[in-house]
Amino acid sequence: MISVEEQLKSMKQQMISKGYKSTIQREATMRVLLEHERDHMSAEDVYMRVKTRFPEIGLATVYRTLELLTELHLVEKMNFGDGVARFDLRSEDHEHMHHHMICSICGEVEEIQDDWLSELEQRVKREYGFNVSDHRLDFIGTFSSCKHGDCHRHRENAS
Amino acid sequence: MISVEEQLKSMKQQMISKGYKSTIQREATMRVLLEHERDHMSAEDVYMRVKTRFPEIGLATVYRTLELLTELHLVEKMNFGDGVARFDLRSEDHEHMHHHMICSICGEVEEIQDDWLSELEQRVKREYGFNVSDHRLDFIGTFSSCKHGDCHRHRENAS
DNA sequence: ATGTTTAATTAGAATGATTATAATTTAATA
DNA sequence: TATTAAATTATAATCATTCTAATTAAACAT
């Protein structure tokens, strides 16, 4: 695990090397993302969190920063079908996008960190002549625990 | 292959059996979907197509109908991350949601009709105690043909 | 057939997420 | 330190989708 400061430095460098400027607003936004690595925050969520530390920031700036970071492949932009885009840091040890389990009882989104798709990607290439650069795999269903009343979300929130 | 009329009849029956009414607006919408089975139309697309035959229909009705059909599992609602929901008929020979290849050059969306995920769904169940009821698998990348200038989309449109 | 009941439709307004605009500020570089 | 282009701010605009109130039409019983 690399420290937050180091990760931040590396992200800033990537920004600068691509010709973008490093600003305090962008830094504040990245810091929030680093501190909520796997929270699936919406742009609004990120905005509110950044705002507690940097109250004069504008919503549009957060949107533009998230867009930029997505372009640089530093964050991933997700869509769970509820009309809001969600964002997570894309850590260097996970090149590919991870998979999700979305609970239809409690709405909780949990991640699968492994990459289960390498084989299928080769198959896509063989059978369809399609070169995969990224993927998105979501499972919709229910956690056994949720079905039995011991809801997953409650357990998480309790911690 | 079943005829459009027969499919329509079956869809109407499913509607009625669940306590919903069969109206001409719903029928017109279903007819458009049947005639564009794999076109990944947005609600607006569907609306415009229905409107040519049934000009007095309202956009909200199309939205509500698509929502209802999704609820009945007769259509699937998709999200390719461009901010618009897209809809396709869910034909009876394909219970599960099919997979997609999304070309980052031409934007074309092509389908994979097989189900490649049964194994992985069992694995999710085993390893995470998560019961999958549906899934979503999209590959992002490029068709070899597109990379070589002979764009996929052009070939499709020419037909 | 007709009337009754209740859901569905219409048109238009409202909402909510996201993007664009114009004026101002700031980071990077000379 | 001055210059220049990009970034930010605040606000307005846009786009997809949903809601609302009034009206219409399906389904069913009489």
mmCIF file of C-alpha atoms (C1' of nucleotides) in Angstrom:
data_model
loop_
_atom_site.group_PDB
_atom_site.id
_atom_site.type_symbol
_atom_site.label_atom_id
_atom_site.label_comp_id
_atom_site.label_asym_id
_atom_site.label_seq_id
_atom_site.Cartn_x
_atom_site.Cartn_y
_atom_site.Cartn_z
ATOM 1 C CA MET A 1 0.000 0.000 0.000
ATOM 2 C CA ILE A 2 1.297 3.415 -0.966
ATOM 3 C CA SER A 3 0.597 6.413 1.239
ATOM 4 C CA VAL A 4 -2.053 8.923 0.311
ATOM 5 C CA GLU A 5 0.579 11.611 -0.187
ATOM 6 C CA GLU A 6 2.552 9.493 -2.572
ATOM 7 C CA GLN A 7 -0.476 8.515 -4.564
ATOM 8 C CA LEU A 8 -1.501 12.121 -4.755
ATOM 9 C CA LYS A 9 1.913 13.116 -6.000
ATOM 10 C CA SER A 10 1.820 10.459 -8.664
ATOM 11 C CA MET A 11 -1.642 11.555 -9.805
ATOM 12 C CA LYS A 12 -0.536 15.167 -10.006
ATOM 13 C CA GLN A 13 2.450 14.209 -12.078
ATOM 14 C CA GLN A 14 0.303 12.287 -14.509
ATOM 15 C CA MET A 15 -1.866 15.338 -14.849
ATOM 16 C CA ILE A 16 1.040 17.667 -15.518
ATOM 17 C CA SER A 17 2.721 15.288 -17.923
ATOM 18 C CA LYS A 18 -0.436 15.285 -20.036
ATOM 19 C CA GLY A 19 -0.453 19.076 -20.124
ATOM 20 C CA TYR A 20 -3.074 19.731 -17.451
ATOM 21 C CA LYS A 21 -2.557 22.009 -14.524
ATOM 22 C CA SER A 22 -2.412 20.984 -10.912
ATOM 23 C CA THR A 23 -4.763 23.131 -8.873
ATOM 24 C CA ILE A 24 -5.821 23.123 -5.257
ATOM 25 C CA GLN A 25 -9.382 22.269 -6.292
ATOM 26 C CA ARG A 26 -8.208 19.243 -8.205
ATOM 27 C CA GLU A 27 -5.961 18.250 -5.349
ATOM 28 C CA ALA A 28 -8.799 18.543 -2.845
ATOM 29 C CA THR A 29 -11.009 16.412 -5.064
ATOM 30 C CA MET A 30 -8.358 13.749 -5.493
ATOM 31 C CA ARG A 31 -7.794 13.707 -1.767
ATOM 32 C CA VAL A 32 -11.456 12.955 -1.155
ATOM 33 C CA LEU A 33 -11.333 10.164 -3.708
ATOM 34 C CA LEU A 34 -8.235 8.710 -2.074
ATOM 35 C CA GLU A 35 -9.951 8.694 1.286
ATOM 36 C CA HIS A 36 -13.039 6.951 -0.070
ATOM 37 C CA GLU A 37 -11.442 4.507 -2.436
ATOM 38 C CA ARG A 38 -14.332 2.098 -2.781
ATOM 39 C CA ASP A 39 -17.370 4.102 -1.889
ATOM 40 C CA HIS A 40 -19.054 4.509 -5.278
ATOM 41 C CA MET A 41 -19.725 8.184 -4.705
ATOM 42 C CA SER A 42 -21.842 10.287 -7.016
ATOM 43 C CA ALA A 43 -20.493 13.627 -8.222
ATOM 44 C CA GLU A 44 -22.737 15.274 -5.659
ATOM 45 C CA ASP A 45 -21.311 13.099 -2.879
ATOM 46 C CA VAL A 46 -17.787 14.023 -3.872
ATOM 47 C CA TYR A 47 -18.778 17.672 -4.093
ATOM 48 C CA MET A 48 -20.220 17.720 -0.591
ATOM 49 C CA ARG A 49 -17.191 16.022 0.876
ATOM 50 C CA VAL A 50 -14.774 18.365 -0.867
ATOM 51 C CA LYS A 51 -16.850 21.328 0.213
ATOM 52 C CA THR A 52 -16.355 20.650 3.904
ATOM 53 C CA ARG A 53 -12.647 21.267 3.397
ATOM 54 C CA PHE A 54 -12.739 23.730 0.583
ATOM 55 C CA PRO A 55 -16.079 25.545 0.813
ATOM 56 C CA GLU A 56 -15.549 27.873 -2.111
ATOM 57 C CA ILE A 57 -15.315 25.104 -4.686
ATOM 58 C CA GLY A 58 -18.032 24.901 -7.329
ATOM 59 C CA LEU A 59 -20.013 21.833 -8.358
ATOM 60 C CA ALA A 60 -18.996 22.271 -11.988
ATOM 61 C CA THR A 61 -15.349 22.092 -11.033
ATOM 62 C CA VAL A 62 -15.878 18.779 -9.331
ATOM 63 C CA TYR A 63 -17.675 17.508 -12.426
ATOM 64 C CA ARG A 64 -14.872 18.674 -14.676
ATOM 65 C CA THR A 65 -12.218 17.201 -12.409
ATOM 66 C CA LEU A 66 -13.955 13.847 -12.295
ATOM 67 C CA GLU A 67 -14.269 13.915 -16.053
ATOM 68 C CA LEU A 68 -10.585 14.706 -16.422
ATOM 69 C CA LEU A 69 -9.572 11.967 -14.016
ATOM 70 C CA THR A 70 -11.732 9.520 -15.926
ATOM 71 C CA GLU A 71 -10.024 10.549 -19.136
ATOM 72 C CA LEU A 72 -6.652 9.918 -17.499
ATOM 73 C CA HIS A 73 -7.913 6.501 -16.334
ATOM 74 C CA LEU A 74 -7.285 7.498 -12.748
ATOM 75 C CA VAL A 75 -10.895 7.043 -11.750
ATOM 76 C CA GLU A 76 -13.626 4.899 -13.148
ATOM 77 C CA LYS A 77 -17.046 6.208 -13.940
ATOM 78 C CA MET A 78 -19.861 3.803 -13.302
ATOM 79 C CA ASN A 79 -23.528 3.571 -13.956
ATOM 80 C CA PHE A 80 -25.790 1.393 -11.914
ATOM 81 C CA GLY A 81 -28.918 2.418 -13.717
ATOM 82 C CA ASP A 82 -30.218 4.831 -11.103
ATOM 83 C CA GLY A 83 -29.526 7.917 -13.184
ATOM 84 C CA VAL A 84 -26.408 9.070 -11.340
ATOM 85 C CA ALA A 85 -22.852 8.446 -12.395
ATOM 86 C CA ARG A 86 -20.613 7.082 -9.678
ATOM 87 C CA PHE A 87 -16.873 7.395 -9.312
ATOM 88 C CA ASP A 88 -14.095 5.375 -7.734
ATOM 89 C CA LEU A 89 -10.352 5.589 -7.781
ATOM 90 C CA ARG A 90 -8.739 3.147 -10.107
ATOM 91 C CA SER A 91 -5.810 1.884 -8.063
ATOM 92 C CA GLU A 92 -2.666 0.872 -9.917
ATOM 93 C CA ASP A 93 -2.818 -2.714 -8.758
ATOM 94 C CA HIS A 94 -6.141 -3.103 -10.543
ATOM 95 C CA GLU A 95 -5.710 -2.086 -14.123
ATOM 96 C CA HIS A 96 -9.074 -3.416 -15.165
ATOM 97 C CA MET A 97 -12.419 -2.345 -13.881
ATOM 98 C CA HIS A 98 -13.587 -4.558 -11.066
ATOM 99 C CA HIS A 99 -16.894 -6.348 -10.940
ATOM 100 C CA HIS A 100 -19.933 -5.548 -8.849
ATOM 101 C CA MET A 101 -22.691 -7.297 -7.005
ATOM 102 C CA ILE A 102 -25.739 -5.111 -6.643
ATOM 103 C CA CYS A 103 -28.269 -6.184 -4.048
ATOM 104 C CA SER A 104 -31.864 -5.684 -5.085
ATOM 105 C CA ILE A 105 -33.004 -5.771 -1.472
ATOM 106 C CA CYS A 106 -30.736 -3.204 0.163
ATOM 107 C CA GLY A 107 -29.161 -1.537 -2.860
ATOM 108 C CA GLU A 108 -25.682 -2.126 -1.527
ATOM 109 C CA VAL A 109 -22.919 -2.410 -4.118
ATOM 110 C CA GLU A 110 -20.089 -4.758 -3.282
ATOM 111 C CA GLU A 111 -16.979 -5.358 -5.308
ATOM 112 C CA ILE A 112 -15.197 -8.363 -6.657
ATOM 113 C CA GLN A 113 -11.559 -7.423 -6.967
ATOM 114 C CA ASP A 114 -10.377 -10.327 -9.086
ATOM 115 C CA ASP A 115 -10.493 -10.290 -12.827
ATOM 116 C CA TRP A 116 -12.705 -13.108 -13.955
ATOM 117 C CA LEU A 117 -12.884 -12.114 -17.566
ATOM 118 C CA SER A 118 -9.485 -12.712 -19.143
ATOM 119 C CA GLU A 119 -10.638 -15.904 -20.788
ATOM 120 C CA LEU A 120 -13.818 -14.396 -22.086
ATOM 121 C CA GLU A 121 -11.905 -11.460 -23.515
ATOM 122 C CA GLN A 122 -9.774 -13.804 -25.541
ATOM 123 C CA ARG A 123 -12.890 -15.516 -26.721
ATOM 124 C CA VAL A 124 -14.381 -12.206 -27.830
ATOM 125 C CA LYS A 125 -11.224 -11.528 -29.774
ATOM 126 C CA ARG A 126 -11.236 -14.966 -31.417
ATOM 127 C CA GLU A 127 -14.922 -15.171 -32.210
ATOM 128 C CA TYR A 128 -15.777 -11.574 -33.012
ATOM 129 C CA GLY A 129 -12.493 -9.877 -33.897
ATOM 130 C CA PHE A 130 -13.099 -7.448 -31.051
ATOM 131 C CA ASN A 131 -10.156 -6.139 -29.026
ATOM 132 C CA VAL A 132 -11.212 -5.501 -25.481
ATOM 133 C CA SER A 133 -9.660 -2.540 -23.693
ATOM 134 C CA ASP A 134 -12.052 -2.481 -20.780
ATOM 135 C CA HIS A 135 -15.088 -4.235 -19.417
ATOM 136 C CA ARG A 136 -17.993 -3.889 -17.093
ATOM 137 C CA LEU A 137 -19.512 -6.810 -15.225
ATOM 138 C CA ASP A 138 -22.331 -6.364 -12.755
ATOM 139 C CA PHE A 139 -24.373 -9.036 -11.072
ATOM 140 C CA ILE A 140 -27.832 -8.130 -9.887
ATOM 141 C CA GLY A 141 -29.327 -10.291 -7.158
ATOM 142 C CA THR A 142 -29.512 -10.731 -3.418
ATOM 143 C CA PHE A 143 -27.109 -11.526 -0.627
ATOM 144 C CA SER A 144 -28.217 -14.595 1.317
ATOM 145 C CA SER A 145 -27.864 -12.535 4.472
ATOM 146 C CA CYS A 146 -30.281 -9.886 3.180
ATOM 147 C CA LYS A 147 -32.851 -12.469 2.282
ATOM 148 C CA HIS A 148 -32.749 -13.729 5.846
ATOM 149 C CA GLY A 149 -33.349 -10.347 7.377
ATOM 150 C CA ASP A 150 -29.759 -9.747 8.456
ATOM 151 C CA CYS A 151 -29.235 -7.055 5.904
ATOM 152 C CA HIS A 152 -25.849 -6.529 4.418
ATOM 153 C CA ARG A 153 -26.120 -2.782 4.484
ATOM 154 C CA HIS A 154 -26.856 -2.731 8.194
ATOM 155 C CA ARG A 155 -23.761 -4.736 8.918
ATOM 156 C CA GLU A 156 -21.654 -2.345 6.878
ATOM 157 C CA ASN A 157 -23.076 0.753 8.449
ATOM 158 C CA ALA A 158 -22.607 -0.629 11.911
ATOM 159 C CA SER A 159 -18.841 -0.767 11.464
ATOM 160 C CA MET B 1 -39.336 -17.481 -35.161
ATOM 161 C CA ILE B 2 -42.785 -16.446 -34.063
ATOM 162 C CA SER B 3 -44.740 -13.867 -36.036
ATOM 163 C CA VAL B 4 -44.992 -10.296 -34.823
ATOM 164 C CA GLU B 5 -48.729 -10.711 -34.311
ATOM 165 C CA GLU B 6 -48.290 -13.753 -32.154
ATOM 166 C CA GLN B 7 -45.607 -12.158 -30.047
ATOM 167 C CA LEU B 8 -47.763 -9.109 -29.606
ATOM 168 C CA LYS B 9 -50.667 -11.239 -28.492
ATOM 169 C CA SER B 10 -48.512 -13.039 -25.980
ATOM 170 C CA MET B 11 -47.184 -9.755 -24.594
ATOM 171 C CA LYS B 12 -50.669 -8.364 -24.242
ATOM 172 C CA GLN B 13 -51.778 -11.448 -22.393
ATOM 173 C CA GLN B 14 -48.916 -11.158 -19.957
ATOM 174 C CA MET B 15 -49.917 -7.588 -19.331
ATOM 175 C CA ILE B 16 -53.527 -8.437 -18.687
ATOM 176 C CA SER B 17 -52.699 -11.432 -16.501
ATOM 177 C CA LYS B 18 -50.714 -9.130 -14.217
ATOM 178 C CA GLY B 19 -53.656 -6.752 -13.938
ATOM 179 C CA TYR B 20 -52.547 -4.110 -16.434
ATOM 180 C CA LYS B 21 -54.688 -2.868 -19.253
ATOM 181 C CA SER B 22 -54.005 -3.377 -22.902
ATOM 182 C CA THR B 23 -54.237 -0.040 -24.678
ATOM 183 C CA ILE B 24 -53.596 1.078 -28.236
ATOM 184 C CA GLN B 25 -50.680 3.222 -27.084
ATOM 185 C CA ARG B 26 -49.040 0.269 -25.407
ATOM 186 C CA GLU B 27 -49.724 -1.877 -28.421
ATOM 187 C CA ALA B 28 -48.185 0.707 -30.746
ATOM 188 C CA THR B 29 -45.112 0.925 -28.547
ATOM 189 C CA MET B 30 -44.713 -2.831 -28.411
ATOM 190 C CA ARG B 31 -45.084 -3.025 -32.158
ATOM 191 C CA VAL B 32 -42.205 -0.600 -32.625
ATOM 192 C CA LEU B 33 -40.075 -2.633 -30.256
ATOM 193 C CA LEU B 34 -40.927 -5.830 -32.122
ATOM 194 C CA GLU B 35 -39.876 -4.262 -35.383
ATOM 195 C CA HIS B 36 -36.565 -3.075 -33.980
ATOM 196 C CA GLU B 37 -35.654 -6.018 -31.828
ATOM 197 C CA ARG B 38 -31.966 -5.322 -31.461
ATOM 198 C CA ASP B 39 -31.586 -1.628 -32.070
ATOM 199 C CA HIS B 40 -30.825 -0.349 -28.575
ATOM 200 C CA MET B 41 -33.249 2.534 -28.923
ATOM 201 C CA SER B 42 -33.524 5.343 -26.402
ATOM 202 C CA ALA B 43 -36.962 6.290 -25.064
ATOM 203 C CA GLU B 44 -36.869 9.266 -27.396
ATOM 204 C CA ASP B 45 -36.098 7.004 -30.379
ATOM 205 C CA VAL B 46 -39.018 4.771 -29.515
ATOM 206 C CA TYR B 47 -41.245 7.793 -29.029
ATOM 207 C CA MET B 48 -40.410 9.226 -32.434
ATOM 208 C CA ARG B 49 -41.008 5.931 -34.151
ATOM 209 C CA VAL B 50 -44.339 5.389 -32.416
ATOM 210 C CA LYS B 51 -45.334 8.950 -33.198
ATOM 211 C CA THR B 52 -45.174 8.432 -36.952
ATOM 212 C CA ARG B 53 -48.000 5.911 -36.612
ATOM 213 C CA PHE B 54 -49.798 7.305 -33.643
ATOM 214 C CA PRO B 55 -49.117 11.040 -33.604
ATOM 215 C CA GLU B 56 -51.215 11.864 -30.570
ATOM 216 C CA ILE B 57 -49.182 9.722 -28.190
ATOM 217 C CA GLY B 58 -47.296 11.500 -25.416
ATOM 218 C CA LEU B 59 -43.666 11.042 -24.457
ATOM 219 C CA ALA B 60 -44.567 10.234 -20.870
ATOM 220 C CA THR B 61 -46.750 7.356 -22.042
ATOM 221 C CA VAL B 62 -43.847 5.842 -23.901
ATOM 222 C CA TYR B 63 -41.700 6.201 -20.805
ATOM 223 C CA ARG B 64 -44.342 4.576 -18.644
ATOM 224 C CA THR B 65 -44.881 1.783 -21.128
ATOM 225 C CA LEU B 66 -41.171 1.046 -21.332
ATOM 226 C CA GLU B 67 -41.001 1.044 -17.571
ATOM 227 C CA LEU B 68 -43.925 -1.343 -17.356
ATOM 228 C CA LEU B 69 -42.453 -3.666 -19.971
ATOM 229 C CA THR B 70 -39.168 -3.666 -18.089
ATOM 230 C CA GLU B 71 -41.004 -4.596 -14.920
ATOM 231 C CA LEU B 72 -42.668 -7.468 -16.753
ATOM 232 C CA HIS B 73 -39.242 -8.562 -18.038
ATOM 233 C CA LEU B 74 -40.429 -8.158 -21.599
ATOM 234 C CA VAL B 75 -37.810 -5.567 -22.436
ATOM 235 C CA GLU B 76 -34.427 -4.875 -20.987
ATOM 236 C CA LYS B 77 -33.281 -1.463 -19.972
ATOM 237 C CA MET B 78 -29.642 -0.748 -20.618
ATOM 238 C CA ASN B 79 -27.135 1.910 -19.792
ATOM 239 C CA PHE B 80 -24.073 2.455 -21.867
ATOM 240 C CA GLY B 81 -22.869 5.392 -19.855
ATOM 241 C CA ASP B 82 -23.973 8.110 -22.257
ATOM 242 C CA GLY B 83 -26.765 9.358 -20.034
ATOM 243 C CA VAL B 84 -29.663 7.798 -21.918
ATOM 244 C CA ALA B 85 -31.390 4.564 -21.088
ATOM 245 C CA ARG B 86 -31.775 2.174 -23.985
ATOM 246 C CA PHE B 87 -34.377 -0.496 -24.522
ATOM 247 C CA ASP B 88 -34.586 -3.797 -26.347
ATOM 248 C CA LEU B 89 -37.084 -6.586 -26.482
ATOM 249 C CA ARG B 90 -36.170 -9.537 -24.360
ATOM 250 C CA SER B 91 -37.043 -12.462 -26.589
ATOM 251 C CA GLU B 92 -38.268 -15.640 -24.930
ATOM 252 C CA ASP B 93 -35.384 -17.726 -26.160
ATOM 253 C CA HIS B 94 -32.998 -15.501 -24.201
ATOM 254 C CA GLU B 95 -34.023 -15.406 -20.600
ATOM 255 C CA HIS B 96 -30.864 -13.676 -19.449
ATOM 256 C CA MET B 97 -29.595 -10.337 -20.545
ATOM 257 C CA HIS B 98 -27.177 -10.696 -23.404
ATOM 258 C CA HIS B 99 -23.700 -9.229 -23.509
ATOM 259 C CA HIS B 100 -22.441 -6.272 -25.490
ATOM 260 C CA MET B 101 -19.355 -5.173 -27.354
ATOM 261 C CA ILE B 102 -19.124 -1.405 -27.515
ATOM 262 C CA CYS B 103 -16.732 -0.005 -30.093
ATOM 263 C CA SER B 104 -14.810 3.043 -28.924
ATOM 264 C CA ILE B 105 -14.101 4.064 -32.515
ATOM 265 C CA CYS B 106 -17.552 4.017 -34.086
ATOM 266 C CA GLY B 107 -19.782 3.699 -31.020
ATOM 267 C CA GLU B 108 -21.570 0.702 -32.478
ATOM 268 C CA VAL B 109 -23.052 -1.744 -29.987
ATOM 269 C CA GLU B 110 -23.050 -5.379 -31.015
ATOM 270 C CA GLU B 111 -24.519 -8.272 -29.098
ATOM 271 C CA ILE B 112 -23.317 -11.612 -27.933
ATOM 272 C CA GLN B 113 -26.326 -13.850 -27.672
ATOM 273 C CA ASP B 114 -24.809 -16.701 -25.702
ATOM 274 C CA ASP B 115 -24.692 -16.756 -21.964
ATOM 275 C CA TRP B 116 -21.085 -16.884 -20.897
ATOM 276 C CA LEU B 117 -21.672 -16.285 -17.238
ATOM 277 C CA SER B 118 -23.350 -19.342 -15.750
ATOM 278 C CA GLU B 119 -20.110 -20.550 -14.227
ATOM 279 C CA LEU B 120 -19.231 -17.188 -12.794
ATOM 280 C CA GLU B 121 -22.677 -16.872 -11.288
ATOM 281 C CA GLN B 122 -22.175 -20.102 -9.405
ATOM 282 C CA ARG B 123 -18.833 -18.829 -8.244
ATOM 283 C CA VAL B 124 -20.421 -15.626 -6.944
ATOM 284 C CA LYS B 125 -22.900 -17.735 -5.043
ATOM 285 C CA ARG B 126 -20.204 -19.959 -3.569
ATOM 286 C CA GLU B 127 -17.683 -17.296 -2.695
ATOM 287 C CA TYR B 128 -19.910 -14.384 -1.718
ATOM 288 C CA GLY B 129 -23.269 -15.892 -0.848
ATOM 289 C CA PHE B 130 -24.829 -13.747 -3.533
ATOM 290 C CA ASN B 131 -27.753 -15.100 -5.543
ATOM 291 C CA VAL B 132 -27.664 -13.719 -9.053
ATOM 292 C CA SER B 133 -30.965 -12.974 -10.735
ATOM 293 C CA ASP B 134 -29.555 -10.971 -13.613
ATOM 294 C CA HIS B 135 -26.313 -9.663 -14.974
ATOM 295 C CA ARG B 136 -24.782 -7.088 -17.215
ATOM 296 C CA LEU B 137 -21.605 -7.700 -19.173
ATOM 297 C CA ASP B 138 -20.202 -5.134 -21.575
ATOM 298 C CA PHE B 139 -16.879 -5.180 -23.318
ATOM 299 C CA ILE B 140 -15.392 -1.873 -24.380
ATOM 300 C CA GLY B 141 -12.837 -1.951 -27.170
ATOM 301 C CA THR B 142 -12.463 -1.908 -30.923
ATOM 302 C CA PHE B 143 -13.446 -4.124 -33.802
ATOM 303 C CA SER B 144 -10.418 -5.123 -35.881
ATOM 304 C CA SER B 145 -12.299 -3.923 -38.930
ATOM 305 C CA CYS B 146 -12.764 -0.447 -37.434
ATOM 306 C CA LYS B 147 -9.104 -0.142 -36.609
ATOM 307 C CA HIS B 148 -8.304 -0.835 -40.236
ATOM 308 C CA GLY B 149 -10.561 1.869 -41.574
ATOM 309 C CA ASP B 150 -13.336 -0.453 -42.712
ATOM 310 C CA CYS B 151 -15.688 0.725 -40.036
ATOM 311 C CA HIS B 152 -18.234 -1.616 -38.610
ATOM 312 C CA ARG B 153 -20.897 1.004 -38.449
ATOM 313 C CA HIS B 154 -20.566 1.878 -42.116
ATOM 314 C CA ARG B 155 -21.052 -1.722 -43.070
ATOM 315 C CA GLU B 156 -24.191 -1.920 -40.946
ATOM 316 C CA ASN B 157 -25.676 1.280 -42.237
ATOM 317 C CA ALA B 158 -25.068 0.297 -45.824
ATOM 318 C CA SER B 159 -27.421 -2.657 -45.498
ATOM 319 C "C1'" DA C 1 -75.505 -2.867 -24.649
ATOM 320 C "C1'" DT C 2 -74.691 0.568 -20.850
ATOM 321 C "C1'" DG C 3 -72.901 2.291 -16.783
ATOM 322 C "C1'" DT C 4 -69.487 2.145 -13.315
ATOM 323 C "C1'" DT C 5 -65.002 1.936 -11.638
ATOM 324 C "C1'" DT C 6 -60.390 2.416 -11.910
ATOM 325 C "C1'" DA C 7 -56.322 2.659 -14.482
ATOM 326 C "C1'" DA C 8 -54.157 4.984 -18.408
ATOM 327 C "C1'" DT C 9 -53.355 8.997 -21.192
ATOM 328 C "C1'" DT C 10 -52.448 13.827 -22.298
ATOM 329 C "C1'" DA C 11 -50.102 18.181 -22.042
ATOM 330 C "C1'" DG C 12 -47.370 20.650 -19.703
ATOM 331 C "C1'" DA C 13 -44.829 21.807 -15.692
ATOM 332 C "C1'" DA C 14 -41.283 20.220 -12.466
ATOM 333 C "C1'" DT C 15 -37.183 17.882 -11.163
ATOM 334 C "C1'" DG C 16 -32.517 16.385 -11.023
ATOM 335 C "C1'" DA C 17 -28.213 15.483 -13.096
ATOM 336 C "C1'" DT C 18 -25.004 17.363 -15.984
ATOM 337 C "C1'" DT C 19 -22.952 20.840 -19.165
ATOM 338 C "C1'" DA C 20 -22.232 25.451 -21.146
ATOM 339 C "C1'" DT C 21 -21.237 30.520 -20.629
ATOM 340 C "C1'" DA C 22 -18.955 34.806 -19.470
ATOM 341 C "C1'" DA C 23 -16.226 37.069 -16.333
ATOM 342 C "C1'" DT C 24 -12.492 36.465 -13.244
ATOM 343 C "C1'" DT C 25 -8.589 34.174 -11.218
ATOM 344 C "C1'" DT C 26 -4.562 31.348 -11.131
ATOM 345 C "C1'" DA C 27 -0.760 28.041 -12.571
ATOM 346 C "C1'" DA C 28 3.055 27.433 -15.451
ATOM 347 C "C1'" DT C 29 6.685 29.255 -17.960
ATOM 348 C "C1'" DA C 30 9.666 32.758 -19.881
ATOM 349 C "C1'" DT D 1 7.462 39.569 -12.474
ATOM 350 C "C1'" DA D 2 4.775 39.593 -16.600
ATOM 351 C "C1'" DT D 3 2.501 36.886 -19.871
ATOM 352 C "C1'" DT D 4 -0.581 33.583 -21.527
ATOM 353 C "C1'" DA D 5 -3.581 30.005 -21.620
ATOM 354 C "C1'" DA D 6 -6.119 27.132 -18.890
ATOM 355 C "C1'" DA D 7 -9.041 26.641 -14.753
ATOM 356 C "C1'" DT D 8 -12.521 28.356 -11.717
ATOM 357 C "C1'" DT D 9 -16.778 30.564 -10.179
ATOM 358 C "C1'" DA D 10 -21.573 31.502 -10.259
ATOM 359 C "C1'" DT D 11 -25.254 31.068 -12.768
ATOM 360 C "C1'" DA D 12 -28.015 29.889 -16.538
ATOM 361 C "C1'" DA D 13 -29.166 26.371 -19.824
ATOM 362 C "C1'" DT D 14 -29.969 21.739 -21.346
ATOM 363 C "C1'" DC D 15 -31.355 17.119 -21.444
ATOM 364 C "C1'" DA D 16 -33.543 13.019 -19.835
ATOM 365 C "C1'" DT D 17 -36.951 11.624 -16.971
ATOM 366 C "C1'" DT D 18 -40.883 11.992 -13.713
ATOM 367 C "C1'" DC D 19 -44.885 14.192 -11.727
ATOM 368 C "C1'" DT D 20 -49.562 16.494 -11.777
ATOM 369 C "C1'" DA D 21 -54.318 17.518 -12.727
ATOM 370 C "C1'" DA D 22 -57.750 16.994 -15.868
ATOM 371 C "C1'" DT D 23 -59.619 13.945 -19.230
ATOM 372 C "C1'" DT D 24 -60.372 9.568 -21.561
ATOM 373 C "C1'" DA D 25 -60.827 4.745 -22.196
ATOM 374 C "C1'" DA D 26 -60.572 -0.509 -20.683
ATOM 375 C "C1'" DA D 27 -62.522 -4.008 -18.149
ATOM 376 C "C1'" DC D 28 -66.157 -5.805 -15.930
ATOM 377 C "C1'" DA D 29 -70.810 -6.201 -13.921
ATOM 378 C "C1'" DT D 30 -75.318 -5.162 -14.514
#
